[in-house]
CSV table of C-alpha atoms and ligand atoms in Angstrom, one decimal:
chain,number,residue,atom,x,y,z
A,1,MET,CA,-21.7,-96.9,21.7
A,2,SER,CA,-20.2,-99.8,19.8
A,3,ILE,CA,-20.5,-103.5,19.4
A,4,GLU,CA,-17.8,-106.2,19.2
A,5,GLN,CA,-16.1,-106.5,15.9
A,6,PRO,CA,-15.2,-110.2,15.4
A,7,ALA,CA,-11.7,-110.7,14.1
A,8,ALA,CA,-12.7,-113.2,11.3
A,9,PHE,CA,-14.7,-110.4,9.3
A,10,ARG,CA,-13.9,-107.1,7.7
A,11,PRO,CA,-14.5,-104.4,10.4
A,12,ARG,CA,-17.7,-102.4,9.8
A,13,VAL,CA,-18.3,-98.7,10.3
A,14,ILE,CA,-21.3,-98.6,12.7
A,15,THR,CA,-23.1,-95.3,12.7
A,16,ASP,CA,-24.9,-95.8,16.0
A,17,VAL,CA,-26.0,-98.6,18.4
A,18,LEU,CA,-29.6,-98.2,19.7
A,19,ARG,CA,-31.0,-100.3,22.5
A,20,PRO,CA,-34.8,-99.8,22.7
A,21,SER,CA,-36.8,-101.4,25.6
A,22,SER,CA,-40.3,-101.3,24.3
A,23,VAL,CA,-42.2,-101.9,21.0
A,24,GLY,CA,-43.2,-98.2,21.0
A,25,GLU,CA,-39.5,-97.2,21.1
A,26,VAL,CA,-38.8,-99.6,18.2
A,27,VAL,CA,-41.6,-97.9,16.2
A,28,ASP,CA,-40.1,-94.5,16.9
A,29,VAL,CA,-36.6,-95.7,15.7
A,30,VAL,CA,-38.1,-97.2,12.5
A,31,ARG,CA,-40.0,-94.0,11.8
A,32,SER,CA,-36.8,-92.0,12.1
A,33,GLY,CA,-35.9,-93.5,8.7
A,34,ARG,CA,-32.2,-94.5,9.5
A,35,SER,CA,-30.7,-97.6,7.9
A,36,LEU,CA,-31.3,-100.2,10.5
A,37,HIS,CA,-29.6,-103.5,11.2
A,38,PRO,CA,-31.7,-105.3,13.9
A,39,PHE,CA,-30.5,-108.3,16.0
A,40,SER,CA,-31.8,-110.0,19.1
A,41,LYS,CA,-28.7,-110.9,21.1
A,42,GLY,CA,-26.0,-110.7,18.4
A,43,HIS,CA,-24.5,-114.1,19.2
A,44,ASN,CA,-24.5,-115.3,15.6
A,45,TRP,CA,-20.9,-116.5,16.0
A,46,GLY,CA,-19.0,-117.6,12.9
A,47,LEU,CA,-21.4,-115.7,10.6
A,48,GLY,CA,-20.6,-112.2,11.8
A,49,SER,CA,-22.2,-112.0,15.3
A,50,GLY,CA,-23.9,-108.6,15.5
A,51,LEU,CA,-22.3,-107.0,12.4
A,52,PRO,CA,-24.4,-105.6,9.5
A,53,VAL,CA,-23.3,-106.4,5.9
A,54,HIS,CA,-22.5,-102.8,4.9
A,55,ASP,CA,-20.8,-99.8,6.5
A,56,GLY,CA,-22.9,-97.0,7.8
A,57,ALA,CA,-25.8,-99.0,9.4
A,58,VAL,CA,-27.4,-98.2,12.8
A,59,VAL,CA,-27.4,-101.4,14.8
A,60,LEU,CA,-30.7,-102.0,16.6
A,61,ASP,CA,-29.9,-104.3,19.6
A,62,LEU,CA,-33.2,-105.7,20.8
A,63,SER,CA,-31.9,-107.5,23.8
A,64,GLY,CA,-33.7,-105.0,26.1
A,65,LEU,CA,-37.1,-106.4,25.0
A,66,ASP,CA,-36.9,-109.5,27.2
A,67,ARG,CA,-40.3,-110.4,28.4
A,68,VAL,CA,-42.0,-113.7,28.3
A,69,ARG,CA,-45.4,-112.2,27.6
A,70,ALA,CA,-47.4,-115.5,27.9
A,71,LEU,CA,-46.8,-119.1,28.7
A,72,ASP,CA,-49.5,-121.7,28.1
A,73,VAL,CA,-48.4,-125.2,28.9
A,74,ASP,CA,-51.8,-126.6,28.2
A,75,ARG,CA,-52.0,-125.5,24.6
A,76,GLY,CA,-48.2,-125.6,24.2
A,77,TYR,CA,-47.0,-122.1,23.3
A,78,ALA,CA,-45.0,-119.2,24.6
A,79,VAL,CA,-45.1,-115.6,23.5
A,80,ILE,CA,-41.7,-114.2,23.8
A,81,GLU,CA,-39.6,-111.0,22.9
A,82,PRO,CA,-36.2,-111.0,21.1
A,83,GLY,CA,-34.2,-110.6,24.3
A,84,VAL,CA,-35.6,-113.9,25.8
A,85,THR,CA,-32.7,-116.3,25.8
A,86,GLN,CA,-33.1,-120.1,25.4
A,87,GLY,CA,-31.8,-120.3,29.0
A,88,ALA,CA,-34.5,-118.1,30.3
A,89,LEU,CA,-37.3,-119.9,28.4
A,90,ALA,CA,-36.0,-123.3,29.6
A,91,GLU,CA,-35.9,-121.8,33.2
A,92,SER,CA,-39.5,-120.7,32.9
A,93,LEU,CA,-40.5,-124.3,31.9
A,94,ARG,CA,-38.6,-126.0,34.8
A,95,GLY,CA,-40.9,-128.6,36.4
A,96,LYS,CA,-43.7,-127.9,33.9
A,97,PRO,CA,-45.3,-130.5,31.5
A,98,ARG,CA,-43.6,-128.9,28.4
A,99,ILE,CA,-40.1,-128.3,27.2
A,100,PHE,CA,-38.5,-126.0,24.6
A,101,ASN,CA,-36.4,-127.3,21.7
A,102,LEU,CA,-32.9,-126.1,22.8
A,103,THR,CA,-29.8,-125.6,20.5
A,104,THR,CA,-26.3,-126.6,21.5
A,105,SER,CA,-25.3,-122.9,21.4
A,106,SER,CA,-25.0,-120.9,24.5
A,107,MET,CA,-28.0,-120.5,26.9
A,108,HIS,CA,-27.5,-116.7,26.4
A,109,THR,CA,-28.5,-116.9,22.8
A,110,SER,CA,-31.9,-115.6,21.7
A,111,VAL,CA,-34.8,-117.9,20.8
A,112,ILE,CA,-36.1,-115.4,18.2
A,113,GLY,CA,-32.7,-114.6,16.7
A,114,ASN,CA,-31.9,-118.3,16.2
A,115,ALA,CA,-35.4,-118.9,14.7
A,116,LEU,CA,-35.1,-116.0,12.3
A,117,GLU,CA,-31.8,-117.3,11.2
A,118,ARG,CA,-33.4,-120.8,10.6
A,119,GLY,CA,-31.2,-122.4,13.2
A,120,PHE,CA,-31.4,-125.9,14.4
A,121,GLY,CA,-32.4,-127.2,17.8
A,122,VAL,CA,-31.7,-130.7,19.1
A,123,HIS,CA,-35.3,-131.9,18.3
A,124,ARG,CA,-36.1,-130.0,15.1
A,125,SER,CA,-35.4,-126.9,13.0
A,126,ARG,CA,-36.4,-123.8,14.9
A,127,THR,CA,-38.6,-122.8,11.9
A,128,GLU,CA,-40.8,-125.5,13.1
A,129,ASP,CA,-41.1,-124.0,16.5
A,130,LEU,CA,-42.2,-120.6,15.1
A,131,VAL,CA,-45.9,-120.1,14.7
A,132,GLY,CA,-46.4,-116.4,14.8
A,133,LEU,CA,-44.5,-113.1,14.7
A,134,GLU,CA,-45.1,-109.5,15.7
A,135,VAL,CA,-43.3,-107.3,13.2
A,136,VAL,CA,-42.6,-103.5,12.9
A,137,LEU,CA,-42.7,-102.8,9.2
A,138,ALA,CA,-40.7,-100.0,7.5
A,139,ASP,CA,-43.6,-97.6,7.7
A,140,GLY,CA,-43.8,-98.1,11.4
A,141,THR,CA,-47.0,-100.2,11.5
A,142,VAL,CA,-47.0,-103.1,13.9
A,143,GLU,CA,-48.4,-106.3,12.2
A,144,HIS,CA,-49.1,-109.8,13.6
A,145,VAL,CA,-48.5,-112.7,11.1
A,146,GLY,CA,-49.0,-116.5,11.6
A,147,TRP,CA,-50.9,-117.7,14.6
A,148,TRP,CA,-51.6,-115.6,17.7
A,149,PRO,CA,-53.4,-116.4,20.9
A,150,GLY,CA,-57.1,-115.6,20.5
A,151,THR,CA,-57.4,-116.5,16.8
A,152,SER,CA,-58.1,-120.2,17.3
A,153,ALA,CA,-57.9,-122.7,20.2
A,154,THR,CA,-54.7,-124.4,19.0
A,155,PRO,CA,-51.6,-123.0,17.4
A,156,ARG,CA,-51.8,-123.3,13.7
A,157,PRO,CA,-48.6,-122.2,12.0
A,158,HIS,CA,-50.0,-121.3,8.6
A,159,GLY,CA,-53.3,-119.8,9.7
A,160,LEU,CA,-55.6,-119.2,6.7
A,161,GLY,CA,-54.6,-117.9,3.3
A,162,PRO,CA,-51.0,-117.1,2.3
A,163,SER,CA,-48.6,-117.9,5.1
A,164,LEU,CA,-46.5,-114.8,5.9
A,165,THR,CA,-44.4,-115.9,8.9
A,166,HIS,CA,-41.4,-117.0,6.8
A,167,LEU,CA,-41.4,-113.7,4.8
A,168,PHE,CA,-39.5,-112.6,8.0
A,169,THR,CA,-37.0,-115.4,8.4
A,170,GLN,CA,-33.6,-114.9,6.8
A,171,SER,CA,-35.0,-111.6,5.7
A,172,ALA,CA,-34.7,-107.9,6.3
A,173,PHE,CA,-38.4,-107.0,5.8
A,174,GLY,CA,-39.1,-105.9,9.3
A,175,VAL,CA,-38.1,-105.8,13.0
A,176,VAL,CA,-39.5,-108.7,14.9
A,177,THR,CA,-40.6,-107.5,18.3
A,178,ALA,CA,-42.2,-110.8,19.5
A,179,ALA,CA,-42.9,-114.4,18.5
A,180,VAL,CA,-45.2,-117.3,19.3
A,181,VAL,CA,-43.1,-120.4,19.7
A,182,ARG,CA,-44.4,-123.9,20.3
A,183,LEU,CA,-43.5,-126.0,23.3
A,184,LEU,CA,-42.9,-129.8,23.1
A,185,PRO,CA,-44.6,-132.2,25.5
A,186,ARG,CA,-42.2,-133.1,28.2
A,187,PRO,CA,-41.2,-136.8,27.4
A,188,GLU,CA,-41.4,-139.4,30.1
A,189,GLU,CA,-37.8,-140.4,29.4
A,190,VAL,CA,-35.0,-138.9,27.3
A,191,ARG,CA,-32.1,-141.2,26.4
A,192,VAL,CA,-29.1,-140.3,24.1
A,193,LEU,CA,-27.4,-143.3,22.7
A,194,PRO,CA,-23.8,-142.6,21.7
A,195,PHE,CA,-22.3,-144.6,18.9
A,196,THR,CA,-18.7,-144.4,17.7
A,197,PHE,CA,-16.9,-145.6,14.6
A,198,ALA,CA,-13.5,-145.2,12.9
A,199,GLY,CA,-13.0,-142.7,9.9
A,200,ASP,CA,-12.5,-145.6,7.4
A,201,ASP,CA,-16.2,-146.7,8.2
A,202,LEU,CA,-17.7,-143.2,7.7
A,203,ALA,CA,-19.7,-144.1,4.6
A,204,ASP,CA,-21.1,-147.4,6.0
A,205,ALA,CA,-21.9,-145.9,9.4
A,206,VAL,CA,-23.8,-143.0,7.8
A,207,ASP,CA,-25.7,-145.4,5.6
A,208,ALA,CA,-26.7,-147.5,8.7
A,209,LEU,CA,-27.9,-144.3,10.5
A,210,ARG,CA,-29.8,-143.3,7.4
A,211,GLU,CA,-31.5,-146.7,7.2
A,212,TRP,CA,-32.5,-146.5,10.9
A,213,THR,CA,-34.0,-143.0,10.2
A,214,ALA,CA,-35.8,-144.1,7.0
A,215,GLN,CA,-37.3,-147.1,9.0
A,216,ARG,CA,-38.2,-144.8,11.9
A,217,LEU,CA,-36.1,-146.7,14.4
A,218,ILE,CA,-34.7,-143.3,15.3
A,219,PRO,CA,-36.1,-139.7,14.8
A,220,PRO,CA,-34.4,-137.4,12.2
A,221,THR,CA,-32.4,-135.6,14.9
A,222,THR,CA,-29.1,-137.5,15.0
A,223,LYS,CA,-25.9,-135.4,15.4
A,224,LEU,CA,-22.7,-136.7,14.1
A,225,TYR,CA,-19.4,-135.3,15.3
A,226,ASN,CA,-16.0,-135.7,13.6
A,227,PRO,CA,-13.1,-136.5,16.1
A,228,VAL,CA,-12.2,-132.8,16.5
A,229,ALA,CA,-15.8,-131.8,17.4
A,230,ALA,CA,-16.2,-134.9,19.6
A,231,GLN,CA,-12.9,-134.3,21.3
A,232,PHE,CA,-12.7,-138.1,21.0
A,233,ASP,CA,-10.5,-140.7,19.2
A,234,GLY,CA,-13.1,-141.5,16.6
A,235,TYR,CA,-16.4,-140.3,15.1
A,236,LEU,CA,-19.3,-139.9,17.5
A,237,ALA,CA,-23.0,-140.2,16.8
A,238,HIS,CA,-25.7,-139.0,19.3
A,239,VAL,CA,-29.0,-140.7,18.7
A,240,CYS,CA,-31.8,-139.4,20.9
A,241,LEU,CA,-34.8,-141.5,21.9
A,242,SER,CA,-37.6,-139.9,23.9
A,243,GLY,CA,-41.1,-140.7,25.0
A,244,ALA,CA,-42.7,-143.4,27.1
A,245,GLY,CA,-40.0,-145.4,29.1
A,246,GLU,CA,-41.1,-148.8,27.6
A,247,VAL,CA,-40.8,-147.4,23.9
A,248,VAL,CA,-37.3,-145.9,24.7
A,249,GLU,CA,-36.2,-149.2,26.3
A,250,ALA,CA,-37.6,-151.3,23.3
A,251,LEU,CA,-36.0,-149.1,20.7
A,252,SER,CA,-32.7,-149.1,22.5
A,253,SER,CA,-32.6,-152.8,22.5
A,254,VAL,CA,-33.5,-153.0,18.8
A,255,LEU,CA,-30.8,-150.5,17.9
A,256,ARG,CA,-28.1,-152.4,20.0
A,257,GLY,CA,-29.0,-155.4,17.9
A,258,ALA,CA,-29.0,-153.4,14.6
A,259,ALA,CA,-25.6,-152.0,15.5
A,260,ALA,CA,-24.1,-155.4,15.6
A,261,ASP,CA,-24.6,-155.6,11.9
A,262,SER,CA,-22.9,-152.2,11.2
A,263,PRO,CA,-19.7,-150.4,12.1
A,264,LEU,CA,-21.5,-148.5,14.9
A,265,VAL,CA,-20.2,-149.4,18.3
A,266,GLU,CA,-21.8,-148.2,21.5
A,267,GLY,CA,-19.6,-145.4,22.9
A,268,PRO,CA,-19.1,-143.7,26.2
A,269,ALA,CA,-22.3,-142.6,28.0
A,270,VAL,CA,-23.3,-139.1,27.5
A,271,ASP,CA,-23.1,-136.9,30.7
A,272,ALA,CA,-25.8,-134.7,32.3
A,273,ALA,CA,-24.9,-131.6,30.2
A,274,VAL,CA,-25.6,-133.3,27.0
A,275,LEU,CA,-28.7,-135.1,28.2
A,276,GLY,CA,-30.1,-132.0,29.8
A,277,THR,CA,-30.0,-130.1,26.5
A,278,TYR,CA,-32.2,-132.8,24.9
A,279,ALA,CA,-34.4,-132.8,28.0
A,280,GLY,CA,-34.9,-129.0,27.8
A,281,ASP,CA,-33.1,-128.3,31.0
A,282,PRO,CA,-31.6,-124.9,31.6
A,283,ASP,CA,-27.9,-124.9,32.3
A,284,PRO,CA,-26.8,-121.5,33.7
A,285,ALA,CA,-23.1,-122.7,33.5
A,286,ASP,CA,-23.3,-123.3,29.7
A,287,THR,CA,-21.4,-126.5,30.4
A,288,TRP,CA,-21.8,-128.2,27.0
A,289,PHE,CA,-21.3,-124.9,25.1
A,290,VAL,CA,-18.1,-124.0,27.0
A,291,ARG,CA,-16.7,-127.6,26.5
A,292,ARG,CA,-17.1,-127.1,22.7
A,293,THR,CA,-15.4,-123.7,22.7
A,294,ARG,CA,-12.6,-125.4,24.7
A,295,GLY,CA,-13.2,-123.3,27.8
A,296,CYS,CA,-14.2,-119.9,26.4
A,297,PRO,CA,-17.4,-118.5,27.8
A,298,ALA,CA,-20.0,-116.9,25.5
A,299,ASP,CA,-19.2,-113.3,26.7
A,300,ARG,CA,-15.5,-113.6,25.7
A,301,LEU,CA,-15.9,-115.7,22.5
A,302,ASP,CA,-15.4,-113.0,19.8
A,303,ALA,CA,-12.7,-111.2,21.8
A,304,GLU,CA,-10.6,-114.3,22.4
A,305,VAL,CA,-11.6,-116.9,19.8
A,306,GLY,CA,-12.0,-116.1,16.2
A,307,MET,CA,-14.6,-118.3,14.4
A,308,LEU,CA,-15.7,-118.8,10.8
A,309,MET,CA,-18.6,-121.2,10.1
A,310,PHE,CA,-19.6,-122.8,6.9
A,311,LEU,CA,-22.9,-124.6,6.9
A,312,PRO,CA,-23.6,-126.6,3.6
A,313,VAL,CA,-26.6,-128.8,3.1
A,314,VAL,CA,-25.7,-132.2,1.9
A,315,PRO,CA,-27.6,-135.4,1.0
A,316,PHE,CA,-28.0,-138.0,3.8
A,317,SER,CA,-25.8,-140.7,2.3
A,318,GLY,CA,-22.6,-142.4,3.1
A,319,ALA,CA,-21.3,-141.6,-0.3
A,320,ALA,CA,-22.0,-137.9,0.1
A,321,LEU,CA,-20.3,-137.7,3.5
A,322,ALA,CA,-17.2,-139.5,2.2
A,323,VAL,CA,-17.0,-136.8,-0.5
A,324,THR,CA,-17.4,-134.0,2.1
A,325,GLU,CA,-14.9,-135.5,4.4
A,326,LYS,CA,-12.4,-135.4,1.6
A,327,LEU,CA,-13.2,-131.9,0.6
A,328,ILE,CA,-12.7,-130.7,4.1
A,329,ARG,CA,-9.4,-132.5,4.3
A,330,ASP,CA,-8.2,-131.1,1.0
A,331,CYS,CA,-9.3,-127.4,1.8
A,332,CYS,CA,-8.1,-127.1,5.4
A,333,ALA,CA,-4.5,-127.2,6.6
A,334,THR,CA,-5.9,-128.4,10.1
A,335,THR,CA,-9.0,-130.4,10.5
A,336,PRO,CA,-11.8,-128.2,11.8
A,337,ALA,CA,-14.6,-129.3,14.2
A,338,VAL,CA,-17.4,-130.7,12.1
A,339,THR,CA,-21.0,-131.4,13.3
A,340,VAL,CA,-23.4,-133.0,11.0
A,341,ASN,CA,-27.1,-132.4,11.8
A,342,VAL,CA,-29.8,-134.7,10.4
A,343,HIS,CA,-32.5,-132.5,8.9
A,344,ASP,CA,-34.8,-135.2,7.6
A,345,PHE,CA,-34.7,-138.7,5.8
A,346,ASP,CA,-32.8,-137.1,2.8
A,347,THR,CA,-30.8,-134.2,4.0
A,348,VAL,CA,-28.2,-133.3,6.6
A,349,ASP,CA,-26.3,-130.1,7.2
A,350,HIS,CA,-22.6,-129.7,8.1
A,351,VAL,CA,-21.5,-127.1,10.7
A,352,ILE,CA,-17.8,-126.7,9.8
A,353,ALA,CA,-16.3,-124.4,12.5
A,354,LEU,CA,-12.9,-122.9,11.8
A,355,ALA,CA,-11.6,-121.6,15.2
A,356,PHE,CA,-8.5,-119.7,15.9
A,357,PRO,CA,-6.9,-117.2,18.3
A,358,ALA,CA,-8.8,-114.0,17.6
A,359,HIS,CA,-5.6,-111.8,17.5
A,360,ASP,CA,-3.5,-114.1,15.3
A,361,ALA,CA,-3.5,-112.4,11.9
A,362,GLY,CA,-1.9,-115.3,10.1
A,363,ALA,CA,-4.5,-117.7,11.5
A,364,VAL,CA,-7.3,-115.4,10.4
A,365,THR,CA,-5.9,-115.2,6.9
A,366,GLU,CA,-5.5,-119.0,6.7
A,367,ALA,CA,-9.1,-119.6,8.0
A,368,ARG,CA,-10.6,-117.1,5.5
A,369,ALA,CA,-8.6,-118.8,2.7
A,370,ALA,CA,-9.8,-122.3,3.8
A,371,LEU,CA,-13.4,-121.1,4.0
A,372,GLY,CA,-13.1,-119.7,0.4
A,373,ARG,CA,-11.7,-123.0,-0.9
A,374,MET,CA,-14.5,-125.0,0.8
A,375,ARG,CA,-17.2,-122.7,-0.6
A,376,GLU,CA,-16.0,-123.3,-4.1
A,377,ALA,CA,-15.4,-127.1,-3.6
A,378,PHE,CA,-18.8,-127.7,-2.0
A,379,ALA,CA,-20.6,-125.5,-4.5
A,380,ALA,CA,-19.1,-127.5,-7.4
A,381,GLN,CA,-20.7,-130.7,-5.8
A,382,GLY,CA,-24.1,-128.9,-5.4
A,383,PHE,CA,-23.8,-128.5,-1.6
A,384,PRO,CA,-24.5,-124.8,-0.9
A,385,ALA,CA,-24.6,-123.1,2.4
A,386,HIS,CA,-28.0,-122.6,4.1
A,387,ARG,CA,-26.8,-119.9,6.4
A,388,LEU,CA,-24.6,-117.1,5.1
A,389,ASP,CA,-22.0,-114.8,6.8
A,390,VAL,CA,-21.6,-111.0,6.6
A,391,ASP,CA,-18.6,-111.1,4.3
A,392,ARG,CA,-20.1,-113.5,1.8
A,393,PRO,CA,-23.8,-112.5,1.6
A,394,GLY,CA,-26.4,-113.6,-1.0
A,395,GLU,CA,-28.6,-111.6,-3.4
A,396,PRO,CA,-32.5,-111.7,-3.5
A,397,THR,CA,-34.3,-113.4,-6.3
A,398,GLY,CA,-36.5,-111.2,-8.5
A,399,LEU,CA,-39.7,-112.0,-6.5
A,400,GLN,CA,-37.9,-111.4,-3.2
A,401,ALA,CA,-36.6,-108.1,-4.4
A,402,ARG,CA,-40.2,-107.0,-5.5
A,403,ILE,CA,-41.6,-107.9,-2.1
A,404,GLY,CA,-38.8,-106.1,-0.4
A,405,LEU,CA,-39.3,-103.0,-2.5
A,406,ALA,CA,-43.0,-103.0,-1.8
A,407,LEU,CA,-42.6,-103.4,2.0
A,408,ASP,CA,-39.6,-101.1,2.3
A,409,PRO,CA,-39.4,-98.7,-0.7
A,410,ASP,CA,-37.1,-96.3,1.1
A,411,GLY,CA,-34.5,-98.7,2.4
A,412,VAL,CA,-35.2,-98.3,6.2
A,413,PHE,CA,-33.8,-101.8,6.8
A,414,ALA,CA,-30.1,-102.2,5.9
A,415,PRO,CA,-29.3,-105.0,3.2
A,416,SER,CA,-28.9,-108.4,5.0
A,417,ARG,CA,-26.8,-111.4,4.6
A,418,TYR,CA,-29.6,-112.9,2.4
A,419,SER,CA,-30.2,-109.8,0.3
A,420,ALA,CA,-27.0,-107.9,0.1
A,421,GLY,CA,-28.0,-105.6,-2.8
A,422,ARG,CA,-30.8,-103.1,-2.3
A,423,TYR,CA,-34.2,-104.5,-3.4
A,424,SER,CA,-34.4,-101.9,-6.1
A,425,ALA,CA,-30.9,-102.7,-7.4
A,426,GLY,CA,-32.1,-105.1,-10.1
B,501,FAD,C1,-20.3,-123.9,20.1
B,501,FAD,C2,-21.4,-123.4,19.3
B,501,FAD,C3,-22.5,-124.2,19.2
B,501,FAD,C4,-23.6,-123.7,18.4
B,501,FAD,N1,-24.7,-124.5,18.3
B,501,FAD,C5,-25.8,-124.1,17.4
B,501,FAD,C6,-26.9,-125.0,17.3
B,501,FAD,O1,-27.0,-126.1,17.9
B,501,FAD,N2,-27.9,-124.5,16.4
B,501,FAD,C7,-27.8,-123.4,15.8
B,501,FAD,O2,-28.8,-123.0,15.1
B,501,FAD,N3,-26.8,-122.5,16.0
B,501,FAD,C8,-25.7,-122.8,16.8
B,501,FAD,N4,-24.7,-122.0,17.0
B,501,FAD,C9,-24.6,-120.7,16.2
B,501,FAD,C10,-25.3,-119.5,16.9
B,501,FAD,O3,-24.5,-119.2,18.2
B,501,FAD,C11,-26.7,-119.6,17.2
B,501,FAD,O4,-27.4,-119.8,15.9
B,501,FAD,C12,-27.4,-118.3,17.8
B,501,FAD,O5,-28.7,-118.7,18.3
B,501,FAD,C13,-27.4,-117.1,17.0
B,501,FAD,O6,-27.3,-115.9,17.8
B,501,FAD,P1,-28.5,-115.1,18.4
B,501,FAD,O7,-29.5,-116.1,19.0
B,501,FAD,O8,-28.0,-114.1,19.4
B,501,FAD,O9,-29.2,-114.4,17.1
B,501,FAD,P2,-29.0,-112.9,16.6
B,501,FAD,O10,-27.5,-112.8,16.3
B,501,FAD,O11,-29.6,-111.9,17.4
B,501,FAD,O12,-29.8,-113.0,15.3
B,501,FAD,C14,-29.4,-113.7,14.1
B,501,FAD,C15,-29.8,-112.9,12.9
B,501,FAD,O13,-31.3,-112.9,12.8
B,501,FAD,C16,-31.7,-111.6,12.4
B,501,FAD,N5,-32.5,-111.1,13.5
B,501,FAD,C17,-32.3,-111.4,14.8
B,501,FAD,N6,-33.3,-110.8,15.6
B,501,FAD,C18,-34.0,-110.1,14.8
B,501,FAD,C19,-35.1,-109.3,15.0
B,501,FAD,N7,-35.6,-109.2,16.3
B,501,FAD,N8,-35.8,-108.6,14.0
B,501,FAD,C20,-35.3,-108.8,12.7
B,501,FAD,N9,-34.2,-109.6,12.4
B,501,FAD,C21,-33.6,-110.2,13.5
B,501,FAD,C22,-30.5,-110.7,12.1
B,501,FAD,O14,-30.2,-110.8,10.7
B,501,FAD,C23,-29.4,-111.4,12.9
B,501,FAD,O15,-28.2,-111.2,12.3
B,501,FAD,C24,-23.5,-122.4,17.7
B,501,FAD,C25,-22.4,-121.6,17.9
B,501,FAD,C26,-21.4,-122.1,18.7
B,501,FAD,C27,-20.1,-121.2,18.8
């Protein structure tokens, strides 16, 4: 058995691919002591998809654990397994008074995989959706961390005492076999206001969006697309307003007035695919995703389209975005698709996606070189990546290494993108 080897990365020697279908089977695999690389669906495109960092790992594909174990729309949580996709969770909430925070990736991606990677949904970071984890540790014990149904009447992400949930995000300290995720109240209305502006106005437009965010005219969820990502003749900002209809209407009117004093001009209305993602609607056709991959469906992405992603975190300011725009131009022969996600009042990330025909060796070489140049140039400005790929992993800090060694002294879990060296290496 094998897994897809995405063209953008060094091919890995995979010893075996195991596909358990129950927690008991996961425990048995962990107890066998082989060097394991777990993933949920393996759709981490641009960062290595399902590949481990080193050769010789056994890939543990958890997509067969795909039950929604519980759904409580009154208290606002779901208990799900790694194979539950965001499309499946959205489907199970159809017509109910709650929605889930969807990402703009494929409906076939895993809710747990994305949350463990600290991915971003359209309403907030997936880390904020996560309130509890069920984890199989290296010694084969099954532990529950964070909040679980039955412990208190409402989900409380940090529980009592040291909060352990995020020991297991961007980590290789265990295999996650289930999670509790929070559900958002279904808003009465969801409206996405599109604004456009010219490249020369980038800094002023970003400063206007920051001011609107700082003054709470808009939530810290705006997405900004460069013309390549927007597939439009100009930059595009999507500002989402949601809640009671009167509030959405009043804020829209305030924003239209505020835009008149800025370079932001109201753009073409968003269509049902974009709006549906914000509204938490399932889209079995993956419409928005396929549009952004220029027609390539999720199941053919790695085979047909090579992809490298660079995700630096950057201050939320016009001056900083003017710098990053120039760095991208200087480092890349062809302008890549860039999406800027607002994280909070002070911070945005960039998702810089270098896409190329998977079997064009020259294009692969050029994309890797451009990524290398961007990493150096962005690091020099203090703008490091917040998600790493398999060919450019990070090292654990001293304390992370000590915790890793205590939890997994025999190295049952293969080194990860966030701790490429063995914990004992230091
Ligand atoms: C067009 C496009 C749009 C995208 N939009 C977004 C977006 O809006 N937001 C976003 O965040 N990303 C986005 N992505 C990137 C990516 O597709 C998603 O982050 C996706 O959710 C990751 O794949 P996955 O869910 O299958 O996770 P996986 O690949 O299964 O998991 C990711 C990593 O988490 C760890 N892991 C996963 N499951 C387990 C487990 N059970 N136990 C222990 N460790 C585990 C592993 O290290 C694994 O490599 C986009 C990609 C594309 C191409």
